[in-house]
CSV table of C-alpha atoms and ligand atoms in Angstrom, one decimal:
chain,number,residue,atom,x,y,z
A,1,UNK,CA,8.1,-29.6,-18.2
A,2,UNK,CA,7.9,-26.1,-19.6
A,3,UNK,CA,5.0,-23.8,-20.0
A,4,UNK,CA,4.7,-20.1,-20.9
A,5,UNK,CA,3.1,-18.0,-18.3
A,6,UNK,CA,3.0,-14.3,-19.1
A,7,UNK,CA,5.9,-14.5,-21.6
A,8,UNK,CA,8.2,-16.3,-19.2
A,9,UNK,CA,9.5,-19.8,-19.6
A,10,UNK,CA,9.5,-21.6,-16.2
A,11,UNK,CA,10.1,-25.0,-14.6
A,12,UNK,CA,9.1,-26.1,-11.1
A,13,UNK,CA,12.3,-27.4,-9.7
A,14,UNK,CA,15.0,-26.1,-7.3
A,15,UNK,CA,17.8,-25.8,-9.8
A,16,UNK,CA,15.7,-23.7,-12.1
A,17,UNK,CA,14.6,-21.4,-9.3
A,18,UNK,CA,18.1,-21.0,-8.1
A,19,UNK,CA,19.2,-20.2,-11.6
A,20,UNK,CA,16.5,-17.5,-11.8
A,21,UNK,CA,18.0,-16.0,-8.6
A,22,UNK,CA,21.4,-16.1,-10.1
A,23,UNK,CA,20.2,-14.1,-13.1
A,24,UNK,CA,18.4,-11.6,-10.8
A,25,UNK,CA,20.4,-8.4,-10.6
A,26,UNK,CA,18.5,-7.3,-7.5
A,27,UNK,CA,19.3,-10.6,-5.6
A,28,UNK,CA,21.8,-8.9,-3.2
A,29,UNK,CA,19.0,-6.8,-1.7
A,30,UNK,CA,17.8,-9.8,0.2
A,31,UNK,CA,21.0,-9.5,2.3
A,32,UNK,CA,20.0,-6.1,3.4
A,33,UNK,CA,17.0,-7.4,5.4
A,34,UNK,CA,16.5,-9.5,8.5
A,35,UNK,CA,14.6,-12.7,7.5
A,36,UNK,CA,12.7,-14.4,10.3
A,37,UNK,CA,14.1,-17.9,11.0
A,38,UNK,CA,12.5,-21.4,11.3
A,39,UNK,CA,14.8,-24.3,12.3
A,40,UNK,CA,17.8,-22.1,11.4
A,41,UNK,CA,16.7,-21.5,7.8
A,42,UNK,CA,15.1,-18.4,6.3
A,43,UNK,CA,11.3,-18.5,6.6
A,44,UNK,CA,9.5,-18.2,3.3
A,45,UNK,CA,8.1,-14.7,4.1
A,46,UNK,CA,5.1,-13.9,1.9
A,47,UNK,CA,3.6,-11.2,4.1
A,48,UNK,CA,5.4,-8.1,3.1
A,49,UNK,CA,2.0,-6.9,2.1
A,50,UNK,CA,1.1,-6.9,5.8
A,51,UNK,CA,4.3,-6.0,7.5
A,52,UNK,CA,7.5,-5.5,5.5
A,53,UNK,CA,10.7,-6.9,6.8
A,54,UNK,CA,13.3,-4.8,8.7
A,55,UNK,CA,16.2,-3.4,6.7
A,56,UNK,CA,19.5,-4.1,8.5
A,57,UNK,CA,20.2,-0.3,8.3
A,58,UNK,CA,17.1,0.7,10.3
A,59,UNK,CA,18.8,0.4,13.7
A,60,UNK,CA,21.5,2.9,12.8
A,61,UNK,CA,19.0,5.4,11.5
A,62,UNK,CA,17.1,5.1,14.8
A,63,UNK,CA,20.3,5.1,16.8
A,64,UNK,CA,21.3,8.4,15.3
A,65,UNK,CA,18.2,10.1,16.6
A,66,UNK,CA,18.5,8.4,20.0
A,67,UNK,CA,22.0,9.6,20.3
A,68,UNK,CA,21.1,13.1,19.3
A,69,UNK,CA,18.3,13.1,21.8
A,70,UNK,CA,20.6,11.9,24.6
A,71,UNK,CA,23.2,14.5,23.6
A,72,UNK,CA,21.1,17.6,22.9
A,73,UNK,CA,17.7,17.1,24.6
A,74,UNK,CA,15.3,19.6,23.2
A,75,UNK,CA,18.1,21.4,21.3
A,76,UNK,CA,18.0,18.4,18.9
A,77,UNK,CA,15.3,20.2,17.1
A,78,UNK,CA,18.0,22.4,15.7
A,79,UNK,CA,21.3,20.7,16.6
A,80,UNK,CA,20.7,17.1,15.6
A,81,UNK,CA,22.5,15.9,12.6
A,82,UNK,CA,19.1,15.8,10.9
A,83,UNK,CA,17.3,18.6,12.8
A,84,UNK,CA,13.9,17.4,14.0
A,85,UNK,CA,12.2,20.6,13.3
A,86,UNK,CA,12.3,19.8,9.6
A,87,UNK,CA,12.8,16.0,9.9
A,88,UNK,CA,9.7,15.1,7.9
A,89,UNK,CA,11.0,17.0,4.9
A,90,UNK,CA,13.8,14.4,4.6
A,91,UNK,CA,11.2,11.8,3.6
A,92,UNK,CA,9.2,13.8,1.1
A,93,UNK,CA,11.1,13.6,-2.2
A,94,UNK,CA,11.7,9.9,-2.0
A,95,UNK,CA,8.1,9.2,-1.0
A,96,UNK,CA,6.8,11.5,-3.7
A,97,UNK,CA,8.8,9.5,-6.3
A,98,UNK,CA,7.2,6.2,-5.2
A,99,UNK,CA,3.7,7.5,-5.6
A,100,UNK,CA,4.2,9.6,-8.7
A,101,UNK,CA,3.5,12.9,-7.0
A,102,UNK,CA,5.2,16.3,-6.8
A,103,UNK,CA,7.0,16.8,-3.5
A,104,UNK,CA,4.7,19.6,-2.5
A,105,UNK,CA,1.8,17.2,-2.9
A,106,UNK,CA,3.2,14.7,-0.5
A,107,UNK,CA,3.6,14.6,3.2
A,108,UNK,CA,4.4,11.9,5.7
A,109,UNK,CA,2.3,12.2,8.9
A,110,UNK,CA,0.1,10.3,11.3
A,111,UNK,CA,-1.2,6.9,10.3
A,112,UNK,CA,-3.3,5.7,7.5
A,113,UNK,CA,-6.9,5.8,8.8
A,114,UNK,CA,-6.2,9.1,10.5
A,115,UNK,CA,-5.1,10.6,7.2
A,116,UNK,CA,-8.1,9.2,5.4
A,117,UNK,CA,-10.3,11.0,7.9
A,118,UNK,CA,-8.4,14.3,7.8
A,119,UNK,CA,-8.5,14.3,4.0
A,120,UNK,CA,-12.2,13.4,3.9
A,121,UNK,CA,-12.8,16.4,6.2
A,122,UNK,CA,-11.6,18.5,3.3
A,123,UNK,CA,-12.8,16.4,0.4
A,124,UNK,CA,-16.0,14.9,1.4
A,125,UNK,CA,-18.3,17.9,1.6
A,126,UNK,CA,-21.8,16.6,1.0
A,127,UNK,CA,-24.6,18.9,-0.2
A,128,UNK,CA,-28.3,18.1,-0.5
A,129,UNK,CA,-27.8,17.3,-4.1
A,130,UNK,CA,-24.4,15.6,-3.9
A,131,UNK,CA,-23.7,13.4,-0.9
A,132,UNK,CA,-23.0,9.9,-2.0
A,133,UNK,CA,-19.8,8.0,-1.6
A,134,UNK,CA,-18.8,5.2,-4.0
A,135,UNK,CA,-16.4,2.5,-2.9
A,136,UNK,CA,-15.5,-1.1,-3.6
A,137,UNK,CA,-17.5,-3.7,-1.7
A,138,UNK,CA,-15.6,-5.5,1.1
A,139,UNK,CA,-13.1,-2.7,1.3
A,140,UNK,CA,-10.5,-3.1,4.1
A,141,UNK,CA,-12.5,-2.9,7.4
A,142,UNK,CA,-10.9,0.3,8.6
A,143,UNK,CA,-11.8,2.0,5.3
A,144,UNK,CA,-15.4,0.8,5.6
A,145,UNK,CA,-15.6,2.2,9.2
A,146,UNK,CA,-14.0,5.5,8.1
A,147,UNK,CA,-16.5,5.9,5.2
A,148,UNK,CA,-19.5,4.9,7.4
A,149,UNK,CA,-18.5,7.3,10.2
A,150,UNK,CA,-17.9,10.1,7.7
A,151,UNK,CA,-21.4,9.6,6.3
A,152,UNK,CA,-23.0,9.4,9.8
A,153,UNK,CA,-21.1,12.4,10.9
A,154,UNK,CA,-22.7,14.4,8.1
A,155,UNK,CA,-26.1,13.0,8.9
A,156,UNK,CA,-26.4,10.3,6.2
A,157,UNK,CA,-26.9,6.6,6.5
A,158,UNK,CA,-24.9,4.0,4.5
A,159,UNK,CA,-28.1,2.7,3.0
A,160,UNK,CA,-28.9,6.0,1.4
A,161,UNK,CA,-25.5,7.3,0.6
A,162,UNK,CA,-22.9,4.5,0.3
A,163,UNK,CA,-22.6,2.8,-3.1
A,164,UNK,CA,-20.6,-0.4,-2.9
A,165,UNK,CA,-19.5,-2.0,-6.1
A,166,UNK,CA,-19.3,-5.8,-5.9
A,167,UNK,CA,-17.9,-8.5,-8.0
A,168,UNK,CA,-20.6,-10.2,-10.1
A,169,UNK,CA,-22.2,-13.4,-8.9
A,170,UNK,CA,-19.6,-16.2,-9.0
A,171,UNK,CA,-16.7,-13.8,-9.7
A,172,UNK,CA,-13.9,-12.6,-7.4
A,173,UNK,CA,-12.9,-9.2,-8.8
A,174,UNK,CA,-14.8,-6.1,-9.7
A,175,UNK,CA,-15.4,-5.3,-13.4
A,176,UNK,CA,-14.4,-1.8,-14.2
A,177,UNK,CA,-17.4,-1.4,-16.5
A,178,UNK,CA,-19.6,-1.9,-13.3
A,179,UNK,CA,-17.7,0.9,-11.6
A,180,UNK,CA,-18.2,3.3,-14.6
A,181,UNK,CA,-21.9,2.3,-14.9
A,182,UNK,CA,-22.5,3.1,-11.2
A,183,UNK,CA,-20.7,6.5,-11.6
A,184,UNK,CA,-22.8,7.3,-14.6
A,185,UNK,CA,-26.0,6.2,-12.8
A,186,UNK,CA,-25.2,8.4,-9.8
A,187,UNK,CA,-23.6,11.3,-11.6
A,188,UNK,CA,-26.0,13.9,-10.1
A,189,UNK,CA,-25.6,12.8,-6.5
A,190,UNK,CA,-22.1,11.5,-6.3
A,191,UNK,CA,-19.8,13.5,-4.0
A,192,UNK,CA,-16.8,11.2,-3.5
A,193,UNK,CA,-15.2,8.1,-5.0
A,194,UNK,CA,-12.9,6.4,-2.5
A,195,UNK,CA,-11.4,3.1,-3.5
A,196,UNK,CA,-8.4,1.0,-2.5
A,197,UNK,CA,-5.9,1.3,-5.4
A,198,UNK,CA,-5.1,-2.4,-4.9
A,199,UNK,CA,-7.8,-4.4,-3.2
A,200,UNK,CA,-6.3,-6.0,-0.1
A,201,UNK,CA,-8.3,-9.2,-0.4
A,202,UNK,CA,-8.2,-10.1,-4.1
A,203,UNK,CA,-5.0,-8.2,-5.0
A,204,UNK,CA,-6.9,-6.6,-7.9
A,205,UNK,CA,-5.4,-3.3,-9.2
A,206,UNK,CA,-7.9,-0.7,-10.2
A,207,UNK,CA,-7.4,1.6,-13.2
A,208,UNK,CA,-6.9,4.7,-11.1
A,209,UNK,CA,-6.4,7.0,-14.1
A,210,UNK,CA,-9.7,5.9,-15.7
A,211,UNK,CA,-11.7,6.0,-12.5
A,212,UNK,CA,-10.4,9.4,-11.7
A,213,UNK,CA,-11.4,10.6,-15.2
A,214,UNK,CA,-14.9,9.1,-14.9
A,215,UNK,CA,-15.3,10.5,-11.4
A,216,UNK,CA,-14.3,14.0,-12.4
A,217,UNK,CA,-16.6,13.8,-15.5
A,218,UNK,CA,-19.4,13.1,-13.1
A,219,UNK,CA,-18.4,16.0,-10.9
A,220,UNK,CA,-17.1,13.9,-8.0
A,221,UNK,CA,-13.9,14.1,-6.0
A,222,UNK,CA,-11.7,11.0,-6.3
A,223,UNK,CA,-9.4,9.6,-3.6
A,224,UNK,CA,-7.6,6.4,-3.2
A,225,UNK,CA,-6.3,4.3,-0.3
A,226,UNK,CA,-2.9,3.1,-1.5
A,227,UNK,CA,-2.0,0.8,1.5
A,228,UNK,CA,-1.4,-2.1,-0.9
A,229,UNK,CA,-0.3,0.0,-3.8
A,230,UNK,CA,2.5,2.2,-2.5
A,231,UNK,CA,5.9,0.6,-3.1
A,232,UNK,CA,4.1,-2.3,-5.0
A,233,UNK,CA,2.8,-0.9,-8.3
A,234,UNK,CA,3.5,2.0,-10.7
A,235,UNK,CA,1.6,5.1,-9.6
A,236,UNK,CA,1.2,8.5,-11.2
A,237,UNK,CA,-1.0,10.3,-8.7
A,238,UNK,CA,-0.2,13.8,-10.1
A,239,UNK,CA,-0.6,13.0,-13.8
A,240,UNK,CA,-3.7,11.0,-13.2
A,241,UNK,CA,-5.3,14.0,-11.5
A,242,UNK,CA,-6.2,12.1,-8.3
A,243,UNK,CA,-7.6,14.5,-5.8
A,244,UNK,CA,-6.2,12.9,-2.6
A,245,UNK,CA,-4.7,9.7,-1.4
A,246,UNK,CA,-3.3,8.1,1.8
A,247,UNK,CA,-1.2,5.0,2.5
A,248,UNK,CA,0.8,3.3,5.2
A,249,UNK,CA,4.5,2.8,5.2
A,250,UNK,CA,4.7,-0.5,7.1
A,251,UNK,CA,3.6,-2.8,4.3
A,252,UNK,CA,5.6,-2.7,1.1
A,253,UNK,CA,7.6,0.3,2.4
A,254,UNK,CA,9.1,-1.6,5.3
A,255,UNK,CA,9.1,1.2,7.9
A,256,UNK,CA,8.1,-1.0,10.9
A,257,UNK,CA,4.9,-1.7,12.8
A,258,UNK,CA,2.5,1.2,12.9
A,259,UNK,CA,5.0,3.6,11.3
A,260,UNK,CA,4.2,7.0,9.9
A,261,UNK,CA,1.8,7.1,7.0
A,262,UNK,CA,1.7,9.1,3.7
A,263,UNK,CA,-0.8,11.6,2.3
A,264,UNK,CA,-1.2,13.1,-1.1
A,265,UNK,CA,-3.2,16.2,-2.1
A,266,UNK,CA,-3.2,17.3,-5.7
A,267,UNK,CA,-1.5,20.6,-6.5
A,268,UNK,CA,-4.9,21.9,-7.8
A,269,UNK,CA,-6.2,22.0,-4.2
A,270,UNK,CA,-3.1,23.2,-2.3
A,271,UNK,CA,-3.8,26.9,-2.5
A,272,UNK,CA,-7.5,26.7,-2.2
A,273,UNK,CA,-8.2,28.6,1.0
A,274,UNK,CA,-11.9,27.9,0.9
A,275,UNK,CA,-11.2,24.2,1.5
A,276,UNK,CA,-12.2,23.5,5.1
A,277,UNK,CA,-9.8,21.4,7.1
A,278,UNK,CA,-8.9,20.4,10.6
A,279,UNK,CA,-5.8,22.3,11.6
A,280,UNK,CA,-2.8,22.0,13.9
A,281,UNK,CA,0.3,24.0,14.4
A,282,UNK,CA,2.4,21.9,12.0
A,283,UNK,CA,0.2,22.8,9.2
A,284,UNK,CA,0.8,26.5,9.8
A,285,UNK,CA,3.2,28.4,7.5
A,286,UNK,CA,6.6,27.4,8.8
A,287,UNK,CA,8.2,30.9,8.6
A,288,UNK,CA,5.7,32.2,11.2
A,289,UNK,CA,4.8,29.0,13.1
A,290,UNK,CA,6.7,29.9,16.2
A,291,UNK,CA,5.2,33.4,16.5
A,292,UNK,CA,2.4,31.4,18.1
A,293,UNK,CA,-0.2,33.7,16.6
A,294,UNK,CA,-3.8,32.7,17.0
A,295,UNK,CA,-4.7,32.9,13.3
A,296,UNK,CA,-4.0,29.7,11.3
A,297,UNK,CA,-2.1,30.5,8.1
A,298,UNK,CA,-2.0,27.2,6.1
A,299,UNK,CA,1.0,26.1,4.2
A,300,UNK,CA,0.5,25.8,0.5
A,301,UNK,CA,1.7,22.2,0.3
A,302,UNK,CA,0.3,18.9,1.5
A,303,UNK,CA,2.0,19.8,4.8
A,304,UNK,CA,-1.0,22.0,5.4
A,305,UNK,CA,-2.8,18.9,6.7
A,306,UNK,CA,-0.2,18.1,9.3
A,307,UNK,CA,-1.4,18.5,12.8
A,308,UNK,CA,1.4,17.7,15.1
A,309,UNK,CA,5.2,17.8,15.2
A,310,UNK,CA,6.7,14.9,13.4
A,311,UNK,CA,7.2,11.4,15.0
A,312,UNK,CA,11.0,11.4,14.4
A,313,UNK,CA,11.7,7.9,15.6
A,314,UNK,CA,9.2,6.2,13.3
A,315,UNK,CA,10.3,8.6,10.5
A,316,UNK,CA,13.9,7.5,11.0
A,317,UNK,CA,12.8,3.9,10.3
A,318,UNK,CA,10.9,5.1,7.3
A,319,UNK,CA,14.0,6.9,6.0
A,320,UNK,CA,16.1,3.7,6.2
A,321,UNK,CA,13.7,2.0,3.9
A,322,UNK,CA,13.1,4.9,1.5
A,323,UNK,CA,16.9,5.1,1.0
A,324,UNK,CA,16.8,1.5,-0.2
A,325,UNK,CA,13.9,2.2,-2.5
A,326,UNK,CA,15.6,5.2,-3.9
A,327,UNK,CA,18.8,3.2,-4.6
A,328,UNK,CA,17.0,0.4,-6.4
A,329,UNK,CA,14.3,2.4,-8.1
A,330,UNK,CA,10.7,1.3,-8.3
A,331,UNK,CA,10.8,0.5,-12.0
A,332,UNK,CA,13.5,-2.2,-11.4
A,333,UNK,CA,11.5,-3.6,-8.5
A,334,UNK,CA,8.3,-3.8,-10.5
A,335,UNK,CA,10.1,-5.6,-13.3
A,336,UNK,CA,11.3,-8.2,-10.8
A,337,UNK,CA,8.0,-8.3,-9.1
A,338,UNK,CA,6.2,-9.3,-12.3
A,339,UNK,CA,8.6,-12.1,-12.9
A,340,UNK,CA,8.4,-13.4,-9.3
A,341,UNK,CA,4.6,-13.2,-9.3
A,342,UNK,CA,4.4,-15.0,-12.6
A,343,UNK,CA,6.7,-17.7,-11.2
A,344,UNK,CA,4.5,-18.1,-8.2
A,345,UNK,CA,1.4,-18.4,-10.5
A,346,UNK,CA,3.2,-21.0,-12.6
A,347,UNK,CA,4.2,-23.1,-9.5
A,348,UNK,CA,0.7,-23.0,-8.1
A,349,UNK,CA,-0.7,-24.0,-11.4
A,350,UNK,CA,1.7,-26.9,-11.7
A,351,UNK,CA,0.8,-28.2,-8.3
A,352,UNK,CA,-2.8,-27.8,-9.1
A,353,UNK,CA,-2.5,-30.2,-12.0
A,354,UNK,CA,-1.4,-32.9,-9.5
A,355,UNK,CA,-4.0,-32.1,-6.9
A,356,UNK,CA,-7.3,-32.2,-8.6
A,357,UNK,CA,-7.4,-28.5,-9.3
A,358,UNK,CA,-8.2,-27.8,-5.6
A,359,UNK,CA,-6.4,-24.4,-5.8
A,360,UNK,CA,-7.8,-21.3,-7.5
A,361,UNK,CA,-6.0,-18.0,-7.9
A,362,UNK,CA,-8.6,-15.3,-7.5
A,363,UNK,CA,-6.2,-12.4,-8.3
A,364,UNK,CA,-6.6,-11.1,-11.9
A,365,UNK,CA,-3.9,-12.2,-14.4
A,366,UNK,CA,-3.4,-8.7,-15.7
A,367,UNK,CA,-4.3,-6.1,-13.1
A,368,UNK,CA,-2.2,-7.1,-10.2
A,369,UNK,CA,0.9,-6.3,-8.2
A,370,UNK,CA,2.9,-8.9,-6.4
A,371,UNK,CA,0.1,-10.5,-4.4
A,372,UNK,CA,-1.7,-13.6,-5.4
A,373,UNK,CA,-4.7,-14.6,-3.4
A,374,UNK,CA,-5.3,-18.3,-3.5
A,375,UNK,CA,-8.4,-20.2,-2.5
A,376,UNK,CA,-7.7,-23.8,-1.4
A,377,UNK,CA,-11.0,-25.6,-2.0
A,378,UNK,CA,-11.8,-28.2,0.6
A,379,UNK,CA,-9.1,-26.9,3.0
A,380,UNK,CA,-9.8,-24.6,6.0
A,381,UNK,CA,-7.5,-22.6,8.2
A,382,UNK,CA,-5.6,-25.8,9.1
A,383,UNK,CA,-3.8,-25.6,5.8
A,384,UNK,CA,-2.5,-22.1,6.8
A,385,UNK,CA,-1.5,-23.3,10.2
A,386,UNK,CA,0.4,-26.2,8.6
A,387,UNK,CA,2.2,-23.8,6.3
A,388,UNK,CA,3.3,-21.8,9.3
A,389,UNK,CA,4.5,-24.9,11.1
A,390,UNK,CA,6.6,-25.7,8.0
A,391,UNK,CA,8.4,-22.4,7.8
A,392,UNK,CA,6.1,-20.4,5.4
A,393,UNK,CA,4.4,-17.2,6.5
A,394,UNK,CA,1.5,-16.4,4.2
A,395,UNK,CA,-1.6,-14.6,5.3
A,396,UNK,CA,-5.0,-16.0,6.0
A,397,UNK,CA,-8.3,-14.2,5.3
A,398,UNK,CA,-11.6,-15.7,6.2
A,399,UNK,CA,-13.3,-17.7,4.9
A,400,UNK,CA,-10.7,-19.6,2.8
A,401,UNK,CA,-8.1,-17.3,1.1
A,402,UNK,CA,-4.4,-17.6,1.5
A,403,UNK,CA,-2.6,-14.4,0.4
A,404,UNK,CA,1.0,-14.7,-0.8
A,405,UNK,CA,3.0,-11.7,-1.7
A,406,UNK,CA,6.5,-12.4,-3.0
A,407,UNK,CA,8.2,-9.0,-2.5
A,408,UNK,CA,10.9,-8.1,-5.0
A,409,UNK,CA,13.2,-6.4,-2.5
A,410,UNK,CA,13.8,-9.6,-0.4
A,411,UNK,CA,11.9,-12.6,-1.8
A,412,UNK,CA,13.7,-15.0,-4.1
A,413,UNK,CA,12.6,-17.5,-6.8
A,414,UNK,CA,13.9,-20.2,-4.4
A,415,UNK,CA,11.4,-19.0,-1.8
A,416,UNK,CA,8.6,-19.7,-4.3
A,417,UNK,CA,9.9,-23.1,-5.2
A,418,UNK,CA,10.2,-24.0,-1.5
A,419,UNK,CA,6.7,-22.7,-0.9
A,420,UNK,CA,5.4,-24.8,-3.7
A,421,UNK,CA,7.1,-27.9,-2.4
A,422,UNK,CA,5.7,-27.4,1.1
A,423,UNK,CA,2.3,-26.6,-0.1
A,424,UNK,CA,2.2,-29.7,-2.4
A,425,UNK,CA,3.1,-31.9,0.5
A,426,UNK,CA,0.3,-30.6,2.5
A,427,UNK,CA,-2.4,-31.1,-0.1
A,428,UNK,CA,-4.0,-34.5,-0.5
B,1,PLP,C1,-3.4,-2.0,6.1
B,1,PLP,C2,-4.6,-1.2,5.7
B,1,PLP,C3,-5.2,-0.3,6.6
B,1,PLP,C4,-4.6,-0.2,8.0
B,1,PLP,O1,-4.9,1.1,8.6
B,1,PLP,P1,-4.0,1.7,9.7
B,1,PLP,O2,-4.7,3.0,10.0
B,1,PLP,O3,-2.6,1.8,9.2
B,1,PLP,O4,-4.1,0.8,10.9
B,1,PLP,C5,-6.2,0.5,6.2
B,1,PLP,N1,-6.7,0.3,4.9
B,1,PLP,C6,-6.2,-0.5,4.1
B,1,PLP,C7,-6.8,-0.7,2.7
B,1,PLP,C8,-5.2,-1.3,4.4
B,1,PLP,O5,-4.7,-2.2,3.6
């Protein structure tokens, strides 16, 4: 049986899936990752949107720094093969490319929620007139807590000052027109728009360029949480004029649990000395940092927001992955990602026909990255547990959503076929 889904011709059988893999010129990259095992076969790993898999090269990147630490002690800051004093700079160019930023607008530091707070210290500056924050309803919990606590910190309550845009009744994603309408309606009191570039729950991708334009027109600052966007979709933070952004590196960017996060500040703000910020010694101009003077002289790059000396071990893991990204190039990954995701959509729809339409994909057809969020009507968390028991790792979100992210670096078309076959068996 053949159907067209998003321009692709697909069939739901093993030979067809294997043939798609054969035609895939990125297929060899799967070999560069450790795939968790179940009964001596590769698990169908669909949670690269939660924790990316480990590149096989990561150990050697880490070992290099462990060796240099053993050999040089503190002198490793200067004598290590990759001197630790400037280690974070080794990540900047490759990371900047992934998010469409200038290198000077990009820095790897801290962790995601920390970076959101540090950036809001500078970019959420409420006044009597302008104090509201606009975000998407049901944002990732950490983002909600960050926004709430920023509001409270400045003496505002969420009821007065937080505008949450929800999907309409009976719908799963947010309509952009509703975002623009809320911006227009609050244009005199809006201080900040802070949205997840890709919603973690529904997989919806927001039009960051248009939202930035609408926000700026209303006189607001616009920032994005790119946890589910970085390394997944095409980004042009610089060209879109986004004011600031932050993201983690352990989801699509495969840098290991809790690894170092990214931050972006648009070039327009870098030299603005009136911008308040929390400061630490690593944000001080590097030429004079070690004079240990008591006056903070900020760098004129995004590094200005750095507080502490860099976590070299987690950065080493991040470098291993960035080198792979740089070799493949995001455009090629996105091309494969579209095909993989379309195939997953096709397989789910084929199964659905045989299972009384109990499955519903709530991710938009157009505005999406590689994640599909699937509601299994009539099934609870037991279905997810059964998938795990059968060698699939998807992700479960209450109350009834299974998130599947076929990641182009290491997932195959065969993974998708196998997932479909297992899922089909588990459905009545
Ligand atoms: C994964 C994720 C986080 C996690 O925050 P950490 O500070 O890295 O623990 C925050 N926000 C969003 C939108 C996420 O997807």
